[in-house]
PDB file of C-alpha atoms in Angstrom:
ATOM      1  CA  MET A   1     169.835 142.334 -51.164  1.00 47.00           C
ATOM      2  CA  ARG A   2     171.154 145.544 -52.790  1.00 46.00           C
ATOM      3  CA  SER A   3     170.719 148.784 -50.867  1.00 46.00           C
ATOM      4  CA  HIS A   4     168.973 151.724 -52.660  1.00 47.00           C
ATOM      5  CA  THR A   5     170.774 154.283 -50.502  1.00 47.00           C
ATOM      6  CA  LEU A   6     172.889 156.710 -52.553  1.00 45.00           C
ATOM      7  CA  PRO A   7     176.614 156.499 -51.913  1.00 50.00           C
ATOM      8  CA  TYR A   8     177.841 159.306 -49.677  1.00 46.00           C
ATOM      9  CA  TYR A   9     179.759 161.168 -52.390  1.00 41.00           C
ATOM     10  CA  GLN A  10     176.756 161.095 -54.794  1.00 46.00           C
ATOM     11  CA  LEU A  11     174.444 162.380 -52.073  1.00 40.00           C
ATOM     12  CA  PHE A  12     176.937 165.118 -51.245  1.00 40.00           C
ATOM     13  CA  CYS A  13     177.137 166.217 -54.903  1.00 42.00           C
ATOM     14  CA  LEU A  14     173.349 166.245 -55.263  1.00 42.00           C
ATOM     15  CA  LEU A  15     172.838 168.355 -52.129  1.00 41.00           C
ATOM     16  CA  SER A  16     175.584 170.766 -53.184  1.00 42.00           C
ATOM     17  CA  ALA A  17     173.992 171.242 -56.594  1.00 42.00           C
ATOM     18  CA  LEU A  18     170.576 171.908 -55.053  1.00 42.00           C
ATOM     19  CA  LEU A  19     172.027 174.430 -52.615  1.00 41.00           C
ATOM     20  CA  LEU A  20     173.918 176.192 -55.395  1.00 42.00           C
ATOM     21  CA  LEU A  21     170.789 176.368 -57.549  1.00 42.00           C
ATOM     22  CA  GLY A  22     168.784 177.754 -54.655  1.00 45.00           C
ATOM     23  CA  ALA A  23     171.393 180.398 -53.943  1.00 41.00           C
ATOM     24  CA  CYS A  24     171.466 181.517 -57.558  1.00 43.00           C
ATOM     25  CA  GLN A  25     167.682 181.801 -57.651  1.00 44.00           C
ATOM     26  CA  SER A  26     167.472 183.662 -54.345  1.00 42.00           C
ATOM     27  CA  ASP A  27     169.854 186.439 -55.344  1.00 46.00           C
ATOM     28  CA  GLY A  28     168.541 186.646 -58.907  1.00 42.00           C
ATOM     29  CA  SER A  29     171.940 186.054 -60.471  1.00 45.00           C
ATOM     30  CA  THR A  30     170.646 183.450 -62.914  1.00 44.00           C
ATOM     31  CA  LEU A  31     167.697 185.505 -64.066  1.00 49.00           C
ATOM     32  CA  PRO A  32     168.058 186.758 -67.651  1.00 64.00           C
ATOM     33  CA  ASP A  33     168.873 190.445 -68.095  1.00 83.00           C
ATOM     34  CA  ASP A  34     165.943 191.798 -70.107  1.00 92.00           C
ATOM     35  CA  GLY A  35     167.059 195.424 -69.842  1.00 95.00           C
ATOM     36  CA  ALA A  36     164.407 196.574 -67.374  1.00 94.00           C
ATOM     37  CA  ASP A  37     166.879 199.053 -65.876  1.00 96.00           C
ATOM     38  CA  TYR A  38     166.694 201.094 -69.081  1.00 98.00           C
ATOM     39  CA  PHE A  39     163.334 202.234 -67.641  1.00 97.00           C
ATOM     40  CA  PRO A  40     163.758 202.039 -63.846  1.00 96.00           C
ATOM     41  CA  LEU A  41     160.644 202.364 -61.717  1.00 95.00           C
ATOM     42  CA  GLU A  42     161.255 203.496 -58.149  1.00 95.00           C
ATOM     43  CA  THR A  43     159.347 205.886 -55.930  1.00 97.00           C
ATOM     44  CA  GLY A  44     161.260 209.103 -55.366  1.00 97.00           C
ATOM     45  CA  ARG A  45     163.325 209.053 -58.550  1.00 97.00           C
ATOM     46  CA  TYR A  46     163.378 212.317 -60.455  1.00 98.00           C
ATOM     47  CA  VAL A  47     164.670 213.584 -63.786  1.00 98.00           C
ATOM     48  CA  ILE A  48     165.015 217.183 -64.985  1.00 98.00           C
ATOM     49  CA  TYR A  49     165.019 217.934 -68.709  1.00 98.00           C
ATOM     50  CA  ASN A  50     165.970 221.028 -70.650  1.00 97.00           C
ATOM     51  CA  VAL A  51     163.242 221.360 -73.262  1.00 98.00           C
ATOM     52  CA  THR A  52     163.417 223.337 -76.495  1.00 97.00           C
ATOM     53  CA  GLU A  53     160.326 223.843 -78.629  1.00 97.00           C
ATOM     54  CA  GLU A  54     160.332 225.475 -82.058  1.00 96.00           C
ATOM     55  CA  ARG A  55     157.210 226.423 -83.964  1.00 96.00           C
ATOM     56  CA  PHE A  56     157.490 227.346 -87.620  1.00 94.00           C
ATOM     57  CA  LEU A  57     154.541 229.329 -88.989  1.00 91.00           C
ATOM     58  CA  PRO A  58     153.735 230.148 -92.626  1.00 85.00           C
ATOM     59  CA  ASN A  59     155.195 233.473 -93.722  1.00 75.00           C
ATOM     60  CA  SER A  60     156.921 233.870 -90.374  1.00 70.00           C
ATOM     61  CA  SER A  61     160.663 233.992 -89.833  1.00 73.00           C
ATOM     62  CA  PRO A  62     162.480 233.139 -87.648  1.00 82.00           C
ATOM     63  CA  ALA A  63     160.806 230.263 -85.775  1.00 87.00           C
ATOM     64  CA  GLN A  64     159.080 230.910 -82.478  1.00 92.00           C
ATOM     65  CA  GLN A  65     161.295 229.267 -79.842  1.00 94.00           C
ATOM     66  CA  THR A  66     160.418 228.378 -76.266  1.00 95.00           C
ATOM     67  CA  THR A  67     162.813 226.950 -73.694  1.00 97.00           C
ATOM     68  CA  TYR A  68     161.930 225.636 -70.252  1.00 97.00           C
ATOM     69  CA  GLN A  69     162.707 222.859 -67.784  1.00 97.00           C
ATOM     70  CA  LEU A  70     160.514 219.858 -67.059  1.00 98.00           C
ATOM     71  CA  LYS A  71     160.813 217.731 -63.933  1.00 98.00           C
ATOM     72  CA  GLU A  72     159.326 214.258 -63.590  1.00 98.00           C
ATOM     73  CA  VAL A  73     159.069 212.640 -60.147  1.00 98.00           C
ATOM     74  CA  THR A  74     158.074 208.991 -59.740  1.00 98.00           C
ATOM     75  CA  GLY A  75     155.355 208.823 -57.091  1.00 97.00           C
ATOM     76  CA  PRO A  76     154.209 205.930 -54.875  1.00 94.00           C
ATOM     77  CA  VAL A  77     153.004 202.703 -56.435  1.00 95.00           C
ATOM     78  CA  TYR A  78     149.227 202.180 -56.634  1.00 96.00           C
ATOM     79  CA  THR A  79     146.785 199.753 -58.243  1.00 94.00           C
ATOM     80  CA  ASP A  80     145.278 201.100 -61.470  1.00 89.00           C
ATOM     81  CA  VAL A  81     141.834 200.369 -62.953  1.00 85.00           C
ATOM     82  CA  THR A  82     143.181 197.247 -64.688  1.00 81.00           C
ATOM     83  CA  GLY A  83     144.363 195.829 -61.374  1.00 88.00           C
ATOM     84  CA  GLN A  84     148.027 196.327 -62.278  1.00 88.00           C
ATOM     85  CA  PRO A  85     150.616 198.069 -60.076  1.00 94.00           C
ATOM     86  CA  ALA A  86     151.462 201.482 -61.530  1.00 97.00           C
ATOM     87  CA  TYR A  87     153.421 204.601 -60.622  1.00 97.00           C
ATOM     88  CA  ARG A  88     152.283 208.185 -60.954  1.00 96.00           C
ATOM     89  CA  LEU A  89     154.609 210.538 -62.789  1.00 97.00           C
ATOM     90  CA  LEU A  90     154.331 213.962 -61.200  1.00 97.00           C
ATOM     91  CA  ARG A  91     155.366 216.538 -63.772  1.00 98.00           C
ATOM     92  CA  TYR A  92     156.487 220.089 -62.995  1.00 98.00           C
ATOM     93  CA  ARG A  93     157.581 222.936 -65.231  1.00 98.00           C
ATOM     94  CA  ARG A  94     159.577 226.123 -64.794  1.00 97.00           C
ATOM     95  CA  SER A  95     160.907 228.784 -67.116  1.00 94.00           C
ATOM     96  CA  THR A  96     164.616 228.780 -67.834  1.00 83.00           C
ATOM     97  CA  GLY A  97     166.448 230.818 -65.228  1.00 82.00           C
ATOM     98  CA  THR A  98     163.750 230.653 -62.544  1.00 87.00           C
ATOM     99  CA  GLN A  99     163.730 228.545 -59.365  1.00 89.00           C
ATOM    100  CA  VAL A 100     160.030 227.925 -58.760  1.00 95.00           C
ATOM    101  CA  TRP A 101     158.396 224.764 -60.105  1.00 97.00           C
ATOM    102  CA  THR A 102     154.707 224.791 -60.984  1.00 97.00           C
ATOM    103  CA  ALA A 103     152.554 221.688 -61.365  1.00 97.00           C
ATOM    104  CA  ASP A 104     152.161 220.725 -65.021  1.00 97.00           C
ATOM    105  CA  SER A 105     150.403 217.351 -65.241  1.00 96.00           C
ATOM    106  CA  ILE A 106     150.167 213.862 -63.781  1.00 96.00           C
ATOM    107  CA  TRP A 107     150.923 210.905 -66.025  1.00 96.00           C
ATOM    108  CA  SER A 108     151.538 207.298 -65.055  1.00 96.00           C
ATOM    109  CA  VAL A 109     153.646 204.317 -66.034  1.00 97.00           C
ATOM    110  CA  ARG A 110     153.330 200.587 -65.491  1.00 96.00           C
ATOM    111  CA  ARG A 111     154.993 197.423 -66.668  1.00 95.00           C
ATOM    112  CA  VAL A 112     152.768 194.632 -67.978  1.00 94.00           C
ATOM    113  CA  MET A 113     154.602 191.473 -69.008  1.00 93.00           C
ATOM    114  CA  ASN A 114     157.306 192.584 -71.454  1.00 96.00           C
ATOM    115  CA  GLU A 115     155.966 196.102 -72.103  1.00 97.00           C
ATOM    116  CA  MET A 116     156.474 199.426 -70.360  1.00 97.00           C
ATOM    117  CA  ILE A 117     153.241 201.363 -70.774  1.00 97.00           C
ATOM    118  CA  ARG A 118     153.217 205.120 -70.271  1.00 96.00           C
ATOM    119  CA  ALA A 119     149.914 206.979 -69.935  1.00 95.00           C
ATOM    120  CA  GLU A 120     150.130 210.493 -71.376  1.00 94.00           C
ATOM    121  CA  ASN A 121     147.117 212.815 -71.384  1.00 91.00           C
ATOM    122  CA  GLY A 122     144.708 209.909 -71.082  1.00 89.00           C
ATOM    123  CA  LEU A 123     146.300 207.733 -73.788  1.00 95.00           C
ATOM    124  CA  ASP A 124     148.404 204.621 -73.208  1.00 96.00           C
ATOM    125  CA  PHE A 125     151.608 204.208 -75.226  1.00 98.00           C
ATOM    126  CA  VAL A 126     154.031 201.288 -75.195  1.00 98.00           C
ATOM    127  CA  ALA A 127     157.174 203.320 -74.592  1.00 98.00           C
ATOM    128  CA  LEU A 128     159.580 200.391 -74.399  1.00 98.00           C
ATOM    129  CA  ALA A 129     159.504 196.615 -74.885  1.00 97.00           C
ATOM    130  CA  PHE A 130     161.684 193.830 -73.512  1.00 97.00           C
ATOM    131  CA  PRO A 131     164.030 192.067 -73.737  1.00 97.00           C
ATOM    132  CA  ILE A 132     166.174 194.923 -75.043  1.00 97.00           C
ATOM    133  CA  SER A 133     167.712 193.925 -78.365  1.00 96.00           C
ATOM    134  CA  ASN A 134     168.422 195.519 -81.719  1.00 97.00           C
ATOM    135  CA  ARG A 135     165.578 195.378 -84.255  1.00 97.00           C
ATOM    136  CA  LEU A 136     162.968 194.531 -81.628  1.00 98.00           C
ATOM    137  CA  ARG A 137     159.684 195.943 -82.955  1.00 98.00           C
ATOM    138  CA  TRP A 138     156.266 196.689 -81.482  1.00 98.00           C
ATOM    139  CA  ASN A 139     153.212 198.888 -81.968  1.00 98.00           C
ATOM    140  CA  GLY A 140     153.432 201.925 -79.714  1.00 98.00           C
ATOM    141  CA  ASN A 141     149.678 202.525 -80.070  1.00 98.00           C
ATOM    142  CA  ARG A 142     148.680 198.995 -79.131  1.00 96.00           C
ATOM    143  CA  TYR A 143     146.563 200.168 -76.167  1.00 95.00           C
ATOM    144  CA  ASN A 144     144.882 203.201 -77.693  1.00 97.00           C
ATOM    145  CA  GLN A 145     142.643 203.960 -80.669  1.00 96.00           C
ATOM    146  CA  LEU A 146     145.247 205.746 -82.768  1.00 97.00           C
ATOM    147  CA  ALA A 147     146.679 204.308 -85.968  1.00 97.00           C
ATOM    148  CA  GLU A 148     149.425 201.712 -85.702  1.00 98.00           C
ATOM    149  CA  ASP A 149     152.760 203.295 -84.847  1.00 98.00           C
ATOM    150  CA  PRO A 150     155.758 200.958 -85.324  1.00 98.00           C
ATOM    151  CA  TYR A 151     158.667 201.331 -82.894  1.00 98.00           C
ATOM    152  CA  GLU A 152     162.071 199.714 -83.390  1.00 98.00           C
ATOM    153  CA  LEU A 153     165.087 199.448 -81.080  1.00 98.00           C
ATOM    154  CA  ARG A 154     168.489 200.525 -82.365  1.00 98.00           C
ATOM    155  CA  ASN A 155     172.023 200.890 -80.962  1.00 98.00           C
ATOM    156  CA  SER A 156     171.475 198.663 -77.935  1.00 97.00           C
ATOM    157  CA  GLY A 157     174.238 198.974 -75.340  1.00 97.00           C
ATOM    158  CA  GLN A 158     175.938 201.864 -77.145  1.00 98.00           C
ATOM    159  CA  PRO A 159     177.252 205.066 -75.505  1.00 98.00           C
ATOM    160  CA  TYR A 160     175.409 208.334 -76.020  1.00 98.00           C
ATOM    161  CA  ARG A 161     176.244 211.920 -75.089  1.00 98.00           C
ATOM    162  CA  VAL A 162     173.664 214.519 -74.083  1.00 98.00           C
ATOM    163  CA  SER A 163     175.207 217.966 -73.773  1.00 94.00           C
ATOM    164  CA  SER A 164     178.144 217.428 -71.374  1.00 95.00           C
ATOM    165  CA  GLN A 165     176.938 214.104 -69.962  1.00 97.00           C
ATOM    166  CA  GLN A 166     178.182 210.754 -71.263  1.00 98.00           C
ATOM    167  CA  PHE A 167     176.067 207.617 -70.811  1.00 98.00           C
ATOM    168  CA  ASP A 168     177.899 204.362 -71.411  1.00 98.00           C
ATOM    169  CA  ALA A 169     174.993 202.005 -72.168  1.00 98.00           C
ATOM    170  CA  THR A 170     171.906 203.263 -73.996  1.00 98.00           C
ATOM    171  CA  VAL A 171     169.269 202.098 -76.432  1.00 98.00           C
ATOM    172  CA  THR A 172     167.297 204.123 -78.974  1.00 98.00           C
ATOM    173  CA  ALA A 173     163.614 203.605 -79.695  1.00 98.00           C
ATOM    174  CA  LEU A 174     163.032 204.880 -83.224  1.00 98.00           C
ATOM    175  CA  MET A 175     159.442 205.685 -84.171  1.00 98.00           C
ATOM    176  CA  GLN A 176     159.910 207.702 -87.353  1.00 97.00           C
ATOM    177  CA  ASP A 177     162.752 208.880 -89.585  1.00 97.00           C
ATOM    178  CA  ASP A 178     161.304 210.096 -92.887  1.00 96.00           C
ATOM    179  CA  SER A 179     162.743 212.697 -95.221  1.00 94.00           C
ATOM    180  CA  THR A 180     161.388 213.753 -98.620  1.00 94.00           C
ATOM    181  CA  LEU A 181     161.509 216.849-100.808  1.00 92.00           C
ATOM    182  CA  LEU A 182     158.311 218.005 -99.126  1.00 94.00           C
ATOM    183  CA  SER A 183     158.612 216.996 -95.478  1.00 95.00           C
ATOM    184  CA  ARG A 184     160.740 215.807 -92.587  1.00 96.00           C
ATOM    185  CA  GLY A 185     159.496 213.566 -89.798  1.00 97.00           C
ATOM    186  CA  LYS A 186     161.660 212.299 -86.968  1.00 98.00           C
ATOM    187  CA  ARG A 187     160.672 210.807 -83.625  1.00 98.00           C
ATOM    188  CA  LEU A 188     163.006 208.962 -81.299  1.00 98.00           C
ATOM    189  CA  ALA A 189     163.715 208.362 -77.621  1.00 98.00           C
ATOM    190  CA  VAL A 190     167.034 207.371 -76.047  1.00 98.00           C
ATOM    191  CA  TYR A 191     167.157 205.468 -72.749  1.00 98.00           C
ATOM    192  CA  ALA A 192     170.185 204.875 -70.509  1.00 98.00           C
ATOM    193  CA  ARG A 193     170.700 202.042 -68.057  1.00 97.00           C
ATOM    194  CA  GLN A 194     169.703 202.890 -64.471  1.00 96.00           C
ATOM    195  CA  VAL A 195     168.556 206.340 -65.602  1.00 97.00           C
ATOM    196  CA  GLY A 196     165.673 206.054 -68.076  1.00 98.00           C
ATOM    197  CA  LEU A 197     164.832 208.586 -70.769  1.00 98.00           C
ATOM    198  CA  ILE A 198     167.774 210.894 -71.479  1.00 98.00           C
ATOM    199  CA  TYR A 199     166.884 212.364 -74.888  1.00 98.00           C
ATOM    200  CA  ARG A 200     163.737 212.697 -76.960  1.00 98.00           C
ATOM    201  CA  GLU A 201     163.090 214.381 -80.280  1.00 98.00           C
ATOM    202  CA  ARG A 202     159.828 215.011 -82.110  1.00 98.00           C
ATOM    203  CA  THR A 203     160.138 216.793 -85.445  1.00 98.00           C
ATOM    204  CA  GLN A 204     157.356 217.329 -87.977  1.00 97.00           C
ATOM    205  CA  LEU A 205     158.231 219.788 -90.732  1.00 96.00           C
ATOM    206  CA  THR A 206     156.689 220.660 -94.099  1.00 95.00           C
ATOM    207  CA  TYR A 207     158.983 222.189 -96.698  1.00 94.00           C
ATOM    208  CA  CYS A 208     158.255 224.866 -99.261  1.00 90.00           C
ATOM    209  CA  SER A 209     156.883 223.233-102.424  1.00 89.00           C
ATOM    210  CA  SER A 210     156.891 226.119-104.898  1.00 88.00           C
ATOM    211  CA  SER A 211     159.085 225.903-107.983  1.00 83.00           C
ATOM    212  CA  ALA A 212     161.477 228.481-106.510  1.00 84.00           C
ATOM    213  CA  CYS A 213     162.282 226.549-103.342  1.00 86.00           C
ATOM    214  CA  ILE A 214     161.334 222.891-103.736  1.00 88.00           C
ATOM    215  CA  GLY A 215     164.196 220.601-102.816  1.00 85.00           C
ATOM    216  CA  LYS A 216     165.978 223.233-100.712  1.00 84.00           C
ATOM    217  CA  ALA A 217     164.604 222.039 -97.329  1.00 86.00           C
ATOM    218  CA  GLN A 218     163.139 225.496 -96.743  1.00 88.00           C
ATOM    219  CA  ILE A 219     160.688 225.100 -93.872  1.00 92.00           C
ATOM    220  CA  ALA A 220     157.166 226.285 -94.597  1.00 92.00           C
ATOM    221  CA  TYR A 221     155.646 225.254 -91.248  1.00 94.00           C
ATOM    222  CA  GLY A 222     155.925 222.624 -88.533  1.00 96.00           C
ATOM    223  CA  THR A 223     157.227 221.910 -85.030  1.00 97.00           C
ATOM    224  CA  ARG A 224     160.302 220.522 -83.306  1.00 97.00           C
ATOM    225  CA  GLN A 225     160.540 219.508 -79.652  1.00 98.00           C
ATOM    226  CA  ILE A 226     163.709 218.204 -77.966  1.00 98.00           C
ATOM    227  CA  TYR A 227     164.185 216.901 -74.417  1.00 98.00           C
ATOM    228  CA  ARG A 228     167.745 216.760 -73.058  1.00 98.00           C
ATOM    229  CA  ILE A 229     168.449 215.349 -69.608  1.00 98.00           C
ATOM    230  CA  GLN A 230     170.000 217.899 -67.269  1.00 97.00           C
ATOM    231  CA  GLN A 231     169.908 216.198 -63.865  1.00 97.00           C
ATOM    232  CA  TYR A 232     168.614 213.033 -62.229  1.00 97.00           C
ATOM    233  CA  GLY A 233     168.620 211.370 -58.803  1.00 97.00           C
ATOM    234  CA  ARG A 234     166.391 210.680 -55.804  1.00 93.00           C
ATOM    235  CA  GLU A 235     164.421 213.113 -53.703  1.00 87.00           C
TER     236      GLU A 235
END
């Protein structure tokens, strides 16, 4: 009668494989890298941005420019109305050259499945989608009532410099990059690994359309807002 007991060496190999698989799963080393650390969520993290805003008014030159600093602090995790874990983003503002921060607003952010959803002024926007890869597309207005707004990832894993700071691995979410004889529209956000948002630009300009200036990119009116990371860390 033949025994059904596995030979010792086969049993040893099987147990070794199971232990190795368990070890890989326990430390997460076999889990796919979806790029979640491009938008890290951790209580106590903070980022400070230098913000420049330009407002171009009809028959007004030069543009009205405002500069200030904006600080975002990730607050404790809580359960939102949808039953999902979320983090409050505590936002503070101060004028350039001053030391005192004043409360600006409270936003929030949460990850649901493969989407990072940021709530700004009562509206939900899909700020980033996973897994991070070039040409990945999604509708940034999926969770609000605004018109469809296509986002697309570009330059995944590429270096990016903001002022004097170099970030080795970044990805750009491009929302708009339109240029005509009559207007210029550009919206993008750049994220760095283990940091988050490091640069954001929102430009909406209308050019002069009279026969004397059409085609010369002479700004008639519009706005431009740029965020540049200045400092980041933990409180």
